[in-house]
Amino acid sequence: MVEKLKVTPTEKEFRDVVGKPVVRVDAWDKVMGKAEYIDDCPIPGCWYGGTVRSDVPRGRIVGIRQDPSFDWSKVVFVTAKDLPGPNEVAMVRRDMPVLAEDIVNYVSEPIALVAAPTKALLKAALKAVKVEIEPLEPVLSIEEALEGKNVIWGNDNILAKFEVKRGDVDEAFKEADIIIEETYRTGHQEQLYLEPQGMVALPRDDGGVEVVGSLQCPYYIHGAMTHALNLPPDKVIIKQAVTGGGFGGKEDFPSLLAIHAAVLALKAKRPVKIIYDRAEDMVSTTKRHPSRIRHRTGVKKDGTIVAQDVDLVLDGGAYTTLSIVVLQRSLLHATGCYQIPNARIIARAVATNTPPNGAFRGFGAPQSIFAMERQMDKIARTLGLSPVEVRRKNLLKSGDAFPFGQRVEDDGARLVFERALAISEYERKRAEYSKDQGPKKRGIGVSLFLHGGGFTGAGEQKINGKIKLFVARESVELHVSNVEMGQGAATVLTQIAAQGLQIPFEKVKYCQPDTSKAPDSGPTVASRTTMIVGKIVLRGTEKLIMQLKEYVSRHFDVSLEDITYAKGTFFENGTPLADFFEIARRIEEEMGPLEVIGDYVHPPELNWDDEKCQGDAYQGYAWGANVLEVEVDTDTWEVRPLRDTVVVDVGTAINPLLALGQVEGGSLQGLGYGYLEVIEMEGGRYRNNRLANYAIPTSVDCPDFFVELMEIPCSRGAFGAKGLGEMPLSGGGPAVASAIEHATGLFPTRLPVTGEILTSLEQEGDERRS
Amino acid sequence: MKASFNINGKVHELEFAPHARLLDLLRDNGFTEVKCGCREGFCGACSVLLDGELVNSCMVYAASVGERKITTVKGIGSIHEPHPIQEAFVEAGAVQCGFCTPGMVLATYALLQRNPDPTDEEIKEALDGNFCRCTGYVKIIDAVKLAARKVKEND
Ligand code: FES
Ligand code: FES
C-alpha cells in the first residue's frame, strides 16, 4: 500500500500575490532603524581606507612623494606599482586604470591609496602625500573633443560610434514643406543616492578576498576583481549590504572602489573599509552623460514628419566605463514615440578630461527624449500647430516600425497620451493659463516617452542569467544576483516566486546577493529585474514543480498526466495526494538538498544585428506621458511645478504600490533634471560638488502628483510585466521645458532650464525684437 | 572628554573628542540607525530629537548636548510595539531604500507633536530638511497623514 503523505488544506494559506500591494519585505527593518548599511556593520579590526587624487584635469605624474616626517610604518600605502594584477578596471573595456600611473586624465582621478587604523591617522597620512603633476592641455568639452587638436583617447577622442538608417533622408527632405533644425543640450546629473558609496574588503585565509558593500551588480565587481587582483573566480566573493539607493550610480563605479578596498586589505592583511563622504562622492563618481543633440526634421505643413536627421553626441568623460551601451540606448530612443519613415541617426560618445560618466536611471534615453520632445514642440511652434496635434499626427501605432526596424506591438503611446490629456484637463487648462496676466504665469506642457525593457539587443543572451531556488525545511530560498536597492526587487521577485510555486508569500525567502551562493542572474540595471529576471525565476519555479510532480508520480504510481498541482497541493484527478513541502522533504531525505536552476530562454522571434544596429532592440516597450503644470515668476524667473499628471503603461504591475513609488520617485528625479539640478564645469572641475550648491527636489518642490498605471501586458515579461524602473525619469525634463515655453513664450533648448537660461533667452528675444 | 548622555531613555557614559559631532558620538557608540548623508546639515539623514526638537546631529557638538534627551528612531518604538508613525510608513509604502527613513520618521514625530492635524502644505514644510531621493515624497506625505490619523485614534 502506498504510504499516505501529509496534506494540508493549503487553499487557506496560499493567496494570489501578483498584482497585489504586498508590504515590502524590508520595510519593517528600515522603519525601525534596524537595517544595516555598509557603514553600520561592525567589523572587528577594520582599518579605514582613503584615496589620493589628481587635482588637475590632465597631466603627467612626475613624482609621488611621501613626507619623511610621517611614520609610514603605521599605515599601508599603495600606488600603481604595488598592484597585484593588471592596472585595469575591466568593464565594457579595460581602458580605466585602477590607479593612474603615468598620466592623469581627470580631476579627482585616484593616484594612490592609504589604509590606517584610525580615521585621524588616515587623514594625516593622506595629507603627507604630495603628487607632482606636470599639467598637459586638457580637452574639456564635446566641441574640443571633436575638434581633435588634443587627442586623449584612441586616434580621435571617439569612444564609440553607431549609426541607424531607414529609408532615404536626403530624398525625403525634398518632399518636405519645411526643414526644422535645432540643437539641444543637457548637462550632468548626479544620482545622489542618499547613502554615499562604501565598500569593505576582508582578506581570506585562502589568499582570496571578500567584498561587502553598497552595490548594484555583484558579478560586475566579481569580474573586475578577478582581473585586477589576478585571482581565480572562487577566491573572490562579493556580497551586497543593504543599499541606500543606486539609480545607476552603483552600477559601474563600485568595481573601482571594490578593487581599491581589496588591494588595501590584501596588503594590510586585515579588513579595510572605504566610505566616501558626500563631497568625495560627488567629485569623483560617475554622473549622467552631458549631451549635444542636433535635429533636422523634414515636415509637411500639417505637421507630418517625413524625415529626421539626428546627430547625437554624448560626453563620456575620461574613460569608457559604460558609454558604449549608454550611447546605444540613446541612439535607439532618439526618435522617441514617433513614426519616422526616413531616418538617419549618427551617435558618438567622446572622451574629455572630466570624471568618467556612467550609468544613471534612463541610461542615455532621457537626453534623447528631451531633444526629440523639444523638437516636436519646435515643429508645433514653427507651423503654428498645437503641441498635442503634432504629436498625435506622428504617434507610433501597433505595427509601425522604429528606425532600427523593430515593430511596435501595442498602442501604448496613444493610450497613455490620450489618458493623460483627459485626466489632466489639458485643453481647458491650456486655454485658461494662456490668459494669465501679471508677472506670475502658469503654463502647461506635455511629454511622451518610452523605455525598452532589459538589455539592448543581444545583451540578455550574452548575460544568459540564471537563478537558484533552494528548498529548505519550510521555505524556499531565492538566490539571485539582483539586488534590493530601494526599488523593491526583493519583494517583487518574492511575489513572482510565490505565485509561480503557489505557496504563501511568507514561505519564499529572497536572499541578499552573495556570489558564493547565487548564480549570475545579471546586473540590477536596465529595468530588467522584474521583467527579465522575474521570467527566469518563473522558469525556475516551473522546473521545481515538475521535479516534485515526478516524485509524486513515482511514489503514488500515478501517471504524470493525471497529476495536477494547485495552491501547494498535488492532486490525482482532483483527489489531494500530498503537499509541496512534504514532497520536498522526502526528496531531500532520499536524494540530498533540493535545488533547481532557472535559465534564461531567449524569445525565438527576436533578432538583433549588433553591427548594423538593426532588429529587435528590446523585448518590450513601456510608455509614458506627462502633463505638467508650472508657475513661472517672470520677474525672478523662478519656476514652480504645480501639478504633474503621469500616465504610464508598465505592463502588469506585479506590486502596484511599489510600481507607483517607482513612478513618483522617477518623475521627481526627472523634474529635478528639468529645472533644478545644475552642474557647471570650470577647468574640468564640477563647481557644484556638495549638497550646499547642488539642489535636488525636496518636499516643498514636489508638485501634486496624479499618477495612473496602465497595464498592457507584455508576453516576454514575468506575468506580463514590462521594464518600469527607468522610464519615468525621461518625462520630467521635456515636460518642464514644454510647460515653461507655454508660460513664458520662450523656447528653452537646454536642460536644466535655469533662471539664468530664461534670462538670457529673454534678452535674446529683446535683442531680436529691437 | 567624557560625559553622560541620555539616549532613548537610558543614560550612557561616553567618551568623545572635544570637537566631535553628536552624529559621530552616536554612530561610534552603536547608534547606527542615525545615518550620515552629507555631514553638512543639508540632507536630514542624521536627524535626531533633542528634548523633542528635531535637529541635524551632524551640526550639533556632542559637548553641547548636556542634559537634553536624545531620541533616535529606535527610541520611539520597538518591533513588538512599533510607533503608529512607523506603522504608517510601512503601510503607505513610504519606504524605499530606507536611508532617509529614520530621519523622516523623526521629522514626522516632531511635526505631529506640535501639530497633530497638519495640512499637505504644513507637511511639506516640515519635511523640507529631510531629503529623499527615492520616493518623490508622495507616499511619505501619505504616511504622515495616515500617521496623524493613527496617533489620534490611539489617544
Ligand atoms: S548628515 Fe546631517 S544633515 Fe546630512
Ligand atoms: S527611501 Fe531612499 S532616500 Fe528616501
Coordinates of N, CA, C and O in Angstrom, one line a residue, chain A residues 535-617:
Chain A
K535 N 11.1 36.6 -15.1 CA 10.7 35.5 -16.0 C 11.6 34.3 -15.8 O 11.2 33.1 -15.8
I536 N 12.9 34.5 -15.5 CA 13.8 33.4 -15.2 C 13.4 32.7 -13.9 O 13.4 31.5 -13.8
V537 N 13.0 33.5 -12.9 CA 12.5 33.0 -11.6 C 11.3 32.1 -11.9 O 11.2 31.0 -11.4
L538 N 10.4 32.6 -12.7 CA 9.2 31.8 -13.0 C 9.6 30.5 -13.7 O 9.0 29.4 -13.4
R539 N 10.6 30.5 -14.6 CA 11.0 29.3 -15.2 C 11.6 28.3 -14.1 O 11.3 27.1 -14.2
G540 N 12.3 28.8 -13.2 CA 12.8 28.0 -12.1 C 11.7 27.4 -11.3 O 11.7 26.2 -11.0
T541 N 10.6 28.1 -11.1 CA 9.5 27.6 -10.3 C 8.8 26.4 -11.0 O 8.4 25.4 -10.5
E542 N 8.7 26.6 -12.4 CA 8.1 25.5 -13.2 C 8.9 24.3 -13.1 O 8.4 23.1 -13.0
K543 N 10.2 24.5 -13.2 CA 11.1 23.3 -13.1 C 11.0 22.6 -11.8 O 11.0 21.4 -11.7
L544 N 11.0 23.4 -10.7 CA 10.9 22.8 -9.4 C 9.6 22.0 -9.2 O 9.6 20.8 -8.7
I545 N 8.5 22.6 -9.7 CA 7.2 21.9 -9.5 C 7.2 20.6 -10.4 O 6.7 19.5 -9.9
M546 N 7.8 20.6 -11.5 CA 7.9 19.4 -12.4 C 8.7 18.3 -11.6 O 8.3 17.2 -11.6
Q547 N 9.8 18.7 -11.0 CA 10.6 17.7 -10.2 C 9.7 17.0 -9.1 O 9.8 15.8 -8.9
L548 N 9.0 17.9 -8.4 CA 8.1 17.4 -7.4 C 7.0 16.4 -7.9 O 6.7 15.4 -7.4
K549 N 6.5 16.9 -9.0 CA 5.5 16.1 -9.7 C 6.0 14.7 -10.1 O 5.3 13.7 -9.9
E550 N 7.2 14.7 -10.6 CA 7.8 13.4 -11.0 C 7.9 12.5 -9.8 O 7.7 11.3 -9.8
Y551 N 8.3 13.1 -8.6 CA 8.4 12.3 -7.4 C 7.0 11.7 -7.0 O 6.9 10.5 -6.7
V552 N 6.1 12.6 -7.0 CA 4.7 12.2 -6.7 C 4.2 11.0 -7.6 O 3.7 10.0 -7.1
S553 N 4.5 11.2 -8.9 CA 4.2 10.2 -9.8 C 4.8 8.8 -9.5 O 4.1 7.8 -9.5
R554 N 6.1 8.9 -9.1 CA 6.8 7.6 -8.8 C 6.2 7.0 -7.5 O 5.9 5.9 -7.4
H555 N 6.1 7.9 -6.5 CA 5.7 7.5 -5.2 C 4.3 6.9 -5.1 O 4.1 5.8 -4.5
F556 N 3.4 7.5 -5.8 CA 2.0 7.0 -5.8 C 1.7 6.2 -7.0 O 0.5 5.7 -7.1
D557 N 2.7 6.0 -7.8 CA 2.5 5.2 -9.0 C 1.3 5.7 -9.8 O 0.3 4.9 -10.2
V558 N 1.3 7.0 -10.1 CA 0.2 7.6 -10.8 C 0.9 8.2 -12.1 O 2.0 8.7 -12.0
S559 N 0.2 8.2 -13.2 CA 0.9 8.7 -14.4 C 1.0 10.2 -14.3 O 0.1 10.9 -13.7
L560 N 2.0 10.8 -14.8 CA 2.3 12.2 -14.7 C 1.1 13.1 -15.1 O 0.8 14.1 -14.5
E561 N 0.5 12.6 -16.2 CA -0.6 13.4 -16.8 C -1.8 13.5 -15.8 O -2.6 14.5 -15.9
D562 N -1.9 12.6 -14.9 CA -3.1 12.6 -14.0 C -2.8 13.5 -12.8 O -3.7 13.6 -12.0
I563 N -1.6 14.0 -12.7 CA -1.3 14.8 -11.5 C -1.4 16.2 -11.8 O -0.9 16.7 -12.8
T564 N -2.1 16.9 -11.0 CA -2.2 18.4 -11.2 C -1.7 19.0 -9.9 O -1.6 18.3 -8.8
Y565 N -1.3 20.3 -10.0 CA -0.8 21.0 -8.8 C -1.5 22.3 -8.7 O -1.6 23.0 -9.7
A566 N -1.9 22.6 -7.5 CA -2.5 23.9 -7.3 C -2.4 24.3 -5.9 O -2.5 23.4 -5.0
K567 N -2.1 25.5 -5.6 CA -2.0 26.1 -4.3 C -1.3 25.2 -3.3 O -1.8 25.0 -2.2
G568 N -0.2 24.7 -3.7 CA 0.6 24.0 -2.7 C 0.3 22.5 -2.6 O 0.9 21.8 -1.8
T569 N -0.7 22.0 -3.3 CA -1.1 20.6 -3.2 C -1.1 19.9 -4.5 O -1.5 20.4 -5.6
F570 N -0.6 18.6 -4.5 CA -0.6 17.8 -5.7 C -1.9 16.9 -5.6 O -2.3 16.4 -4.6
F571 N -2.6 16.8 -6.8 CA -3.8 16.0 -6.8 C -3.7 15.0 -7.9 O -3.0 15.1 -8.9
E572 N -4.5 13.9 -7.7 CA -4.7 12.9 -8.7 C -6.2 13.0 -9.1 O -7.0 12.7 -8.2
N573 N -6.4 13.4 -10.3 CA -7.8 13.6 -10.7 C -8.7 14.2 -9.7 O -9.7 13.7 -9.3
G574 N -8.2 15.3 -9.1 CA -9.0 16.0 -8.1 C -8.8 15.6 -6.7 O -9.3 16.3 -5.8
T575 N -8.2 14.4 -6.4 CA -8.1 14.0 -5.0 C -6.7 14.4 -4.5 O -5.7 14.1 -5.2
P576 N -6.7 15.1 -3.4 CA -5.4 15.6 -2.9 C -4.5 14.4 -2.5 O -4.9 13.5 -1.9
L577 N -3.2 14.5 -2.9 CA -2.2 13.4 -2.6 C -1.2 13.9 -1.6 O -1.0 13.1 -0.6
A578 N -0.6 15.0 -1.8 CA 0.4 15.4 -0.8 C 0.7 16.9 -1.0 O 0.4 17.4 -2.1
D579 N 1.3 17.5 0.0 CA 1.6 18.9 -0.3 C 3.1 19.2 -0.6 O 4.0 18.4 -0.4
F580 N 3.3 20.4 -1.0 CA 4.6 20.8 -1.6 C 5.8 20.5 -0.6 O 6.7 19.9 -1.0
F581 N 5.7 21.0 0.6 CA 6.8 20.9 1.5 C 7.1 19.4 2.0 O 8.2 19.0 2.2
E582 N 6.0 18.6 2.0 CA 6.1 17.3 2.4 C 6.9 16.5 1.3 O 7.8 15.7 1.6
I583 N 6.5 16.7 0.1 CA 7.3 16.1 -1.0 C 8.7 16.5 -1.1 O 9.6 15.7 -1.2
A584 N 8.9 17.8 -0.9 CA 10.2 18.4 -0.9 C 11.1 17.7 0.2 O 12.3 17.4 0.0
R585 N 10.5 17.6 1.4 CA 11.2 17.0 2.5 C 11.6 15.5 2.1 O 12.8 15.1 2.4
R586 N 10.7 14.8 1.5 CA 11.0 13.4 1.1 C 12.2 13.4 0.1 O 13.1 12.6 0.3
I587 N 12.1 14.2 -0.8 CA 13.2 14.2 -1.9 C 14.5 14.5 -1.2 O 15.5 13.9 -1.4
E588 N 14.5 15.5 -0.3 CA 15.7 15.9 0.4 C 16.3 14.7 1.2 O 17.5 14.4 1.1
E589 N 15.4 14.0 1.9 CA 15.8 12.9 2.7 C 16.4 11.7 1.9 O 17.4 11.1 2.2
E590 N 15.8 11.5 0.7 CA 16.3 10.4 -0.2 C 17.4 10.8 -1.0 O 18.3 10.0 -1.3
M591 N 17.4 12.1 -1.5 CA 18.4 12.4 -2.5 C 19.3 13.6 -2.2 O 20.1 14.0 -3.0
G592 N 19.2 14.1 -1.0 CA 20.0 15.3 -0.6 C 19.3 16.6 -1.0 O 18.2 16.6 -1.5
P593 N 20.1 17.7 -0.7 CA 19.5 19.0 -0.9 C 18.8 19.2 -2.2 O 19.3 18.8 -3.2
L594 N 17.6 19.8 -2.1 CA 16.8 20.0 -3.3 C 17.0 21.5 -3.8 O 16.6 22.4 -3.2
E595 N 17.6 21.6 -5.0 CA 17.7 22.9 -5.6 C 17.5 22.9 -7.1 O 17.9 21.8 -7.7
V596 N 17.0 23.9 -7.7 CA 16.9 23.9 -9.1 C 17.4 25.3 -9.6 O 17.4 26.3 -8.9
I597 N 17.9 25.2 -10.8 CA 18.4 26.5 -11.5 C 17.4 26.8 -12.6 O 17.0 26.0 -13.4
G598 N 17.0 28.1 -12.6 CA 16.1 28.6 -13.6 C 17.0 29.3 -14.7 O 18.0 30.0 -14.3
D599 N 16.7 29.0 -16.0 CA 17.5 29.5 -17.0 C 16.8 30.6 -17.9 O 15.6 30.6 -17.9
Y600 N 17.6 31.4 -18.5 CA 17.1 32.4 -19.5 C 16.8 31.6 -20.8 O 17.7 30.9 -21.3
V601 N 15.7 31.9 -21.4 CA 15.4 31.4 -22.7 C 15.1 32.6 -23.6 O 14.2 33.4 -23.3
H602 N 15.9 32.8 -24.6 CA 15.6 34.0 -25.5 C 14.4 33.8 -26.4 O 14.2 32.7 -27.0
P603 N 13.5 34.8 -26.4 CA 12.4 34.7 -27.3 C 12.8 34.5 -28.7 O 13.5 35.3 -29.3
P604 N 12.4 33.3 -29.3 CA 13.0 33.0 -30.6 C 12.6 34.0 -31.7 O 13.3 34.1 -32.7
E605 N 11.5 34.7 -31.5 CA 11.1 35.6 -32.6 C 11.9 36.9 -32.6 O 11.7 37.7 -33.5
L606 N 12.8 37.1 -31.6 CA 13.5 38.4 -31.6 C 14.9 38.2 -32.1 O 15.7 37.3 -31.7
N607 N 15.2 39.1 -33.1 CA 16.6 39.0 -33.7 C 17.2 40.4 -33.7 O 16.5 41.4 -34.0
W608 N 18.5 40.4 -33.6 CA 19.2 41.7 -33.5 C 20.5 41.6 -34.2 O 21.3 40.6 -34.0
D609 N 20.9 42.6 -35.0 CA 22.1 42.6 -35.7 C 23.0 43.7 -35.0 O 22.7 44.9 -35.3
D610 N 24.0 43.4 -34.3 CA 24.7 44.3 -33.5 C 25.5 45.3 -34.4 O 25.7 46.5 -34.1
E611 N 26.1 44.7 -35.5 CA 26.9 45.5 -36.4 C 26.1 46.7 -37.0 O 26.5 47.8 -37.0
K612 N 24.9 46.3 -37.5 CA 24.1 47.3 -38.2 C 23.2 48.0 -37.3 O 22.5 49.0 -37.8
C613 N 23.1 47.7 -36.0 CA 22.1 48.3 -35.1 C 20.7 48.2 -35.7 O 20.0 49.1 -35.8
Q614 N 20.4 47.0 -36.1 CA 19.1 46.8 -36.7 C 18.4 45.6 -36.1 O 19.1 44.6 -35.7
G615 N 17.1 45.7 -35.9 CA 16.4 44.5 -35.5 C 15.6 44.8 -34.2 O 15.2 45.9 -33.9
D616 N 15.4 43.7 -33.4 CA 14.6 43.8 -32.2 C 15.5 44.3 -31.1 O 16.1 43.4 -30.4
A617 N 15.5 45.5 -30.8 CA 16.4 46.1 -29.8 C 16.0 45.7 -28.4 O 16.9 45.5 -27.6

